[in-house]
PDB file of C-alpha atoms in Angstrom:
ATOM      1  CA  MET A 239      85.931 -19.713  17.353  1.00 44.00           C
ATOM      2  CA  LYS A 240      83.995 -22.393  19.036  1.00 50.00           C
ATOM      3  CA  THR A 241      85.223 -24.157  22.037  1.00 53.00           C
ATOM      4  CA  GLN A 242      85.501 -27.930  22.377  1.00 50.00           C
ATOM      5  CA  GLU A 243      82.473 -28.153  24.606  1.00 53.00           C
ATOM      6  CA  GLU A 244      80.109 -26.441  22.151  1.00 51.00           C
ATOM      7  CA  THR A 245      81.209 -28.396  19.102  1.00 49.00           C
ATOM      8  CA  PRO A 246      79.497 -31.752  19.878  1.00 53.00           C
ATOM      9  CA  MET A 247      76.082 -30.084  20.092  1.00 51.00           C
ATOM     10  CA  TYR A 248      76.363 -28.513  16.723  1.00 58.00           C
ATOM     11  CA  ASP A 249      78.201 -31.301  15.072  1.00 65.00           C
ATOM     12  CA  ILE A 250      75.592 -32.879  12.762  1.00 70.00           C
ATOM     13  CA  THR A 251      76.748 -34.727   9.765  1.00 81.00           C
ATOM     14  CA  LEU A 252      75.450 -34.060   6.320  1.00 82.00           C
ATOM     15  CA  THR A 253      74.106 -37.574   6.039  1.00 85.00           C
ATOM     16  CA  GLU A 254      71.975 -37.202   9.131  1.00 86.00           C
ATOM     17  CA  MET A 255      70.716 -33.902   7.908  1.00 85.00           C
ATOM     18  CA  LEU A 256      69.763 -35.344   4.528  1.00 85.00           C
ATOM     19  CA  LYS A 257      68.095 -38.299   6.254  1.00 88.00           C
ATOM     20  CA  GLU A 258      66.025 -35.891   8.342  1.00 88.00           C
ATOM     21  CA  VAL A 259      65.105 -33.818   5.256  1.00 89.00           C
ATOM     22  CA  PHE A 260      64.123 -36.962   3.317  1.00 91.00           C
ATOM     23  CA  LEU A 261      62.184 -38.260   6.302  1.00 93.00           C
ATOM     24  CA  HIS A 262      60.407 -34.942   6.653  1.00 93.00           C
ATOM     25  CA  ASN A 263      59.725 -34.881   2.901  1.00 93.00           C
ATOM     26  CA  LYS A 264      58.282 -38.428   3.061  1.00 93.00           C
ATOM     27  CA  GLN A 265      56.098 -37.443   6.013  1.00 94.00           C
ATOM     28  CA  MET A 266      54.867 -34.396   4.087  1.00 93.00           C
ATOM     29  CA  GLN A 267      54.086 -36.503   1.022  1.00 93.00           C
ATOM     30  CA  ASP A 268      52.202 -39.014   3.187  1.00 93.00           C
ATOM     31  CA  PHE A 269      50.330 -36.169   4.854  1.00 94.00           C
ATOM     32  CA  MET A 270      49.535 -34.572   1.478  1.00 93.00           C
ATOM     33  CA  SER A 271      48.331 -37.865  -0.024  1.00 93.00           C
ATOM     34  CA  MET A 272      46.170 -38.471   3.061  1.00 93.00           C
ATOM     35  CA  GLN A 273      44.701 -34.947   2.751  1.00 92.00           C
ATOM     36  CA  LYS A 274      44.091 -35.526  -0.962  1.00 91.00           C
ATOM     37  CA  GLU A 275      42.248 -38.762  -0.184  1.00 92.00           C
ATOM     38  CA  LYS A 276      40.148 -36.950   2.408  1.00 90.00           C
ATOM     39  CA  LEU A 277      39.339 -34.191  -0.087  1.00 90.00           C
ATOM     40  CA  ASP A 278      38.455 -36.754  -2.741  1.00 90.00           C
ATOM     41  CA  GLU A 279      36.190 -38.526  -0.246  1.00 90.00           C
ATOM     42  CA  LYS A 280      34.517 -35.225   0.649  1.00 87.00           C
ATOM     43  CA  ASP A 281      34.069 -34.452  -3.062  1.00 88.00           C
ATOM     44  CA  ARG A 282      32.404 -37.853  -3.540  1.00 87.00           C
ATOM     45  CA  ILE A 283      30.163 -37.213  -0.552  1.00 87.00           C
ATOM     46  CA  ILE A 284      29.248 -33.780  -1.915  1.00 86.00           C
ATOM     47  CA  GLU A 285      28.498 -35.233  -5.348  1.00 87.00           C
ATOM     48  CA  THR A 286      26.381 -37.936  -3.746  1.00 87.00           C
ATOM     49  CA  GLY A 287      24.598 -35.274  -1.685  1.00 83.00           C
ATOM     50  CA  LYS A 288      23.948 -33.212  -4.826  1.00 85.00           C
ATOM     51  CA  LYS A 289      22.482 -36.239  -6.576  1.00 86.00           C
ATOM     52  CA  GLN A 290      20.303 -37.018  -3.564  1.00 86.00           C
ATOM     53  CA  THR A 291      19.189 -33.393  -3.362  1.00 86.00           C
ATOM     54  CA  GLU A 292      18.297 -33.389  -7.055  1.00 88.00           C
ATOM     55  CA  ARG A 293      16.334 -36.620  -6.616  1.00 87.00           C
ATOM     56  CA  LEU A 294      14.496 -35.175  -3.625  1.00 86.00           C
ATOM     57  CA  ILE A 295      13.677 -31.978  -5.516  1.00 86.00           C
ATOM     58  CA  ASN A 296      12.434 -33.958  -8.505  1.00 86.00           C
ATOM     59  CA  SER A 297      10.274 -36.182  -6.293  1.00 84.00           C
ATOM     60  CA  PHE A 298       8.951 -33.076  -4.510  1.00 82.00           C
ATOM     61  CA  GLU A 299       8.053 -31.470  -7.838  1.00 83.00           C
ATOM     62  CA  ALA A 300       6.395 -34.697  -9.008  1.00 82.00           C
ATOM     63  CA  LYS A 301       4.338 -34.974  -5.794  1.00 80.00           C
ATOM     64  CA  PHE A 302       3.166 -31.393  -5.641  1.00 79.00           C
ATOM     65  CA  SER A 303       2.665 -30.675  -9.327  1.00 80.00           C
ATOM     66  CA  ASN A 304      -0.622 -32.594  -9.291  1.00 78.00           C
ATOM     67  CA  ILE A 305      -2.085 -30.932  -6.199  1.00 80.00           C
ATOM     68  CA  GLN A 306      -5.202 -28.885  -6.891  1.00 81.00           C
ATOM     69  CA  VAL A 307      -6.698 -26.585  -4.304  1.00 80.00           C
ATOM     70  CA  GLN A 308     -10.411 -25.966  -4.528  1.00 84.00           C
ATOM     71  CA  ALA A 309     -11.800 -23.176  -2.423  1.00 83.00           C
ATOM     72  CA  PRO A 310     -15.365 -23.519  -1.128  1.00 85.00           C
ATOM     73  CA  LYS A 311     -18.003 -21.333  -2.717  1.00 86.00           C
ATOM     74  CA  PRO A 312     -18.455 -18.117  -0.716  1.00 84.00           C
ATOM     75  CA  ASP A 313     -21.608 -17.570   1.298  1.00 86.00           C
ATOM     76  CA  LEU A 314     -22.964 -14.212   0.127  1.00 87.00           C
ATOM     77  CA  SER A 315     -26.274 -14.327   1.989  1.00 89.00           C
ATOM     78  CA  MET A 316     -25.054 -11.926   4.700  1.00 91.00           C
ATOM     79  CA  VAL A 317     -23.751  -9.490   2.082  1.00 90.00           C
ATOM     80  CA  ASN A 318     -27.031  -9.619   0.153  1.00 90.00           C
ATOM     81  CA  GLN A 319     -29.023  -9.112   3.349  1.00 92.00           C
ATOM     82  CA  THR A 320     -26.907  -6.115   4.367  1.00 93.00           C
ATOM     83  CA  LEU A 321     -27.227  -4.564   0.904  1.00 92.00           C
ATOM     84  CA  ALA A 322     -31.001  -5.044   0.885  1.00 93.00           C
ATOM     85  CA  SER A 323     -31.434  -3.429   4.310  1.00 93.00           C
ATOM     86  CA  SER A 324     -29.129  -0.539   3.329  1.00 92.00           C
ATOM     87  CA  LEU A 325     -31.028   0.084   0.093  1.00 92.00           C
ATOM     88  CA  PHE A 326     -34.304   0.042   2.019  1.00 92.00           C
ATOM     89  CA  THR A 327     -32.917   2.628   4.465  1.00 92.00           C
ATOM     90  CA  ILE A 328     -31.687   4.811   1.591  1.00 91.00           C
ATOM     91  CA  ASN A 329     -35.112   4.681  -0.097  1.00 89.00           C
ATOM     92  CA  GLN A 330     -36.834   5.696   3.158  1.00 89.00           C
ATOM     93  CA  THR A 331     -34.426   8.594   3.597  1.00 87.00           C
ATOM     94  CA  ILE A 332     -35.066   9.797   0.049  1.00 84.00           C
ATOM     95  CA  GLU A 333     -38.852   9.669   0.586  1.00 83.00           C
ATOM     96  CA  LYS A 334     -38.544  11.710   3.805  1.00 84.00           C
ATOM     97  CA  GLY A 335     -36.263  14.227   2.110  1.00 78.00           C
ATOM     98  CA  PRO A 336     -37.228  17.759   1.045  1.00 79.00           C
ATOM     99  CA  LYS A 337     -40.095  18.141  -1.380  1.00 75.00           C
ATOM    100  CA  PRO A 338     -39.634  19.990  -4.664  1.00 78.00           C
ATOM    101  CA  VAL A 339     -39.833  23.764  -4.485  1.00 81.00           C
ATOM    102  CA  THR A 340     -42.852  25.429  -6.106  1.00 85.00           C
ATOM    103  CA  LYS A 341     -42.294  28.834  -7.598  1.00 86.00           C
ATOM    104  CA  GLN A 342     -44.878  31.511  -6.739  1.00 85.00           C
ATOM    105  CA  ILE A 343     -45.004  35.035  -8.025  1.00 84.00           C
ATOM    106  CA  ARG A 344     -46.527  37.403  -5.482  1.00 78.00           C
ATOM    107  CA  PHE A 345     -46.799  41.165  -5.550  1.00 75.00           C
ATOM    108  CA  GLN A 346     -46.880  42.694  -2.119  1.00 72.00           C
ATOM    109  CA  ILE A 347     -47.278  46.314  -1.411  1.00 67.00           C
ATOM    110  CA  PHE A 348     -46.200  45.849   2.137  1.00 63.00           C
ATOM    111  CA  PRO A 349     -43.548  43.147   2.209  1.00 65.00           C
ATOM    112  CA  GLU A 350     -43.015  41.021   5.287  1.00 67.00           C
ATOM    113  CA  GLN A 351     -39.379  41.998   5.748  1.00 69.00           C
ATOM    114  CA  MET A 352     -40.081  45.760   6.012  1.00 67.00           C
ATOM    115  CA  ARG A 353     -41.874  46.716   9.197  1.00 69.00           C
ATOM    116  CA  SER A 354     -40.726  50.311   9.659  1.00 77.00           C
ATOM    117  CA  PRO A 355     -43.164  53.265   9.853  1.00 78.00           C
ATOM    118  CA  GLU A 356     -41.090  55.263   7.339  1.00 81.00           C
ATOM    119  CA  TYR A 357     -41.697  52.615   4.677  1.00 79.00           C
ATOM    120  CA  TYR A 358     -45.445  52.769   5.265  1.00 80.00           C
ATOM    121  CA  LYS A 359     -45.438  56.585   5.016  1.00 85.00           C
ATOM    122  CA  ILE A 360     -43.565  56.498   1.726  1.00 85.00           C
ATOM    123  CA  MET A 361     -45.925  53.840   0.327  1.00 83.00           C
ATOM    124  CA  VAL A 362     -49.026  55.828   1.343  1.00 87.00           C
ATOM    125  CA  TRP A 363     -47.680  59.016  -0.246  1.00 93.00           C
ATOM    126  CA  GLY A 364     -46.614  57.026  -3.320  1.00 92.00           C
ATOM    127  CA  VAL A 365     -50.086  55.516  -3.775  1.00 92.00           C
ATOM    128  CA  LEU A 366     -51.755  58.923  -3.229  1.00 95.00           C
ATOM    129  CA  GLY A 367     -49.377  60.497  -5.746  1.00 96.00           C
ATOM    130  CA  PHE A 368     -50.135  57.769  -8.284  1.00 95.00           C
ATOM    131  CA  VAL A 369     -53.911  58.276  -7.828  1.00 96.00           C
ATOM    132  CA  PHE A 370     -53.415  62.030  -8.195  1.00 96.00           C
ATOM    133  CA  LEU A 371     -51.485  61.550 -11.468  1.00 96.00           C
ATOM    134  CA  ILE A 372     -54.240  59.333 -12.841  1.00 95.00           C
ATOM    135  CA  MET A 373     -56.853  61.958 -11.969  1.00 94.00           C
ATOM    136  CA  VAL A 374     -54.808  64.733 -13.590  1.00 95.00           C
ATOM    137  CA  TYR A 375     -54.429  62.619 -16.753  1.00 94.00           C
ATOM    138  CA  LEU A 376     -58.154  61.941 -16.960  1.00 93.00           C
ATOM    139  CA  LEU A 377     -58.995  65.636 -16.529  1.00 92.00           C
ATOM    140  CA  LEU A 378     -56.472  66.755 -19.087  1.00 92.00           C
ATOM    141  CA  ASN A 379     -57.640  64.120 -21.491  1.00 91.00           C
ATOM    142  CA  LYS A 380     -61.241  65.452 -21.262  1.00 89.00           C
ATOM    143  CA  LEU A 381     -60.127  69.042 -21.770  1.00 88.00           C
ATOM    144  CA  ILE A 382     -58.075  68.244 -24.815  1.00 86.00           C
ATOM    145  CA  LYS A 383     -60.928  66.462 -26.573  1.00 78.00           C
TER     146      LYS A 383
END
């Protein structure tokens, strides 16, 4: 149980309580309506901004749709000069290049690559043997006839 001293602090009548609730409710409704007005104002500002943005974009497109960029004609004289000098250098290099190879058929008894005495001995005996065979053939040919 509550004592006499504590009772006055907690003794609030129902009417006062309802008044406070209604007052608080009215304040909330005022606050909510004010917030709604602010939101509506912001929505109008945003809509106005969108319309302005669309107008700016349309004017930008209208301004820059007619712009034509014309590039200057390139100066190719340096390129042509470089190509001409390079072609001249290539032609000179081709003229200085190797000449066509001529084919020669040569029969050498003593080739240049072989310089050994054994090779010369074999060749001398080979030639003497060939001459001897020719002589034998001629003699036999006379005897047979």
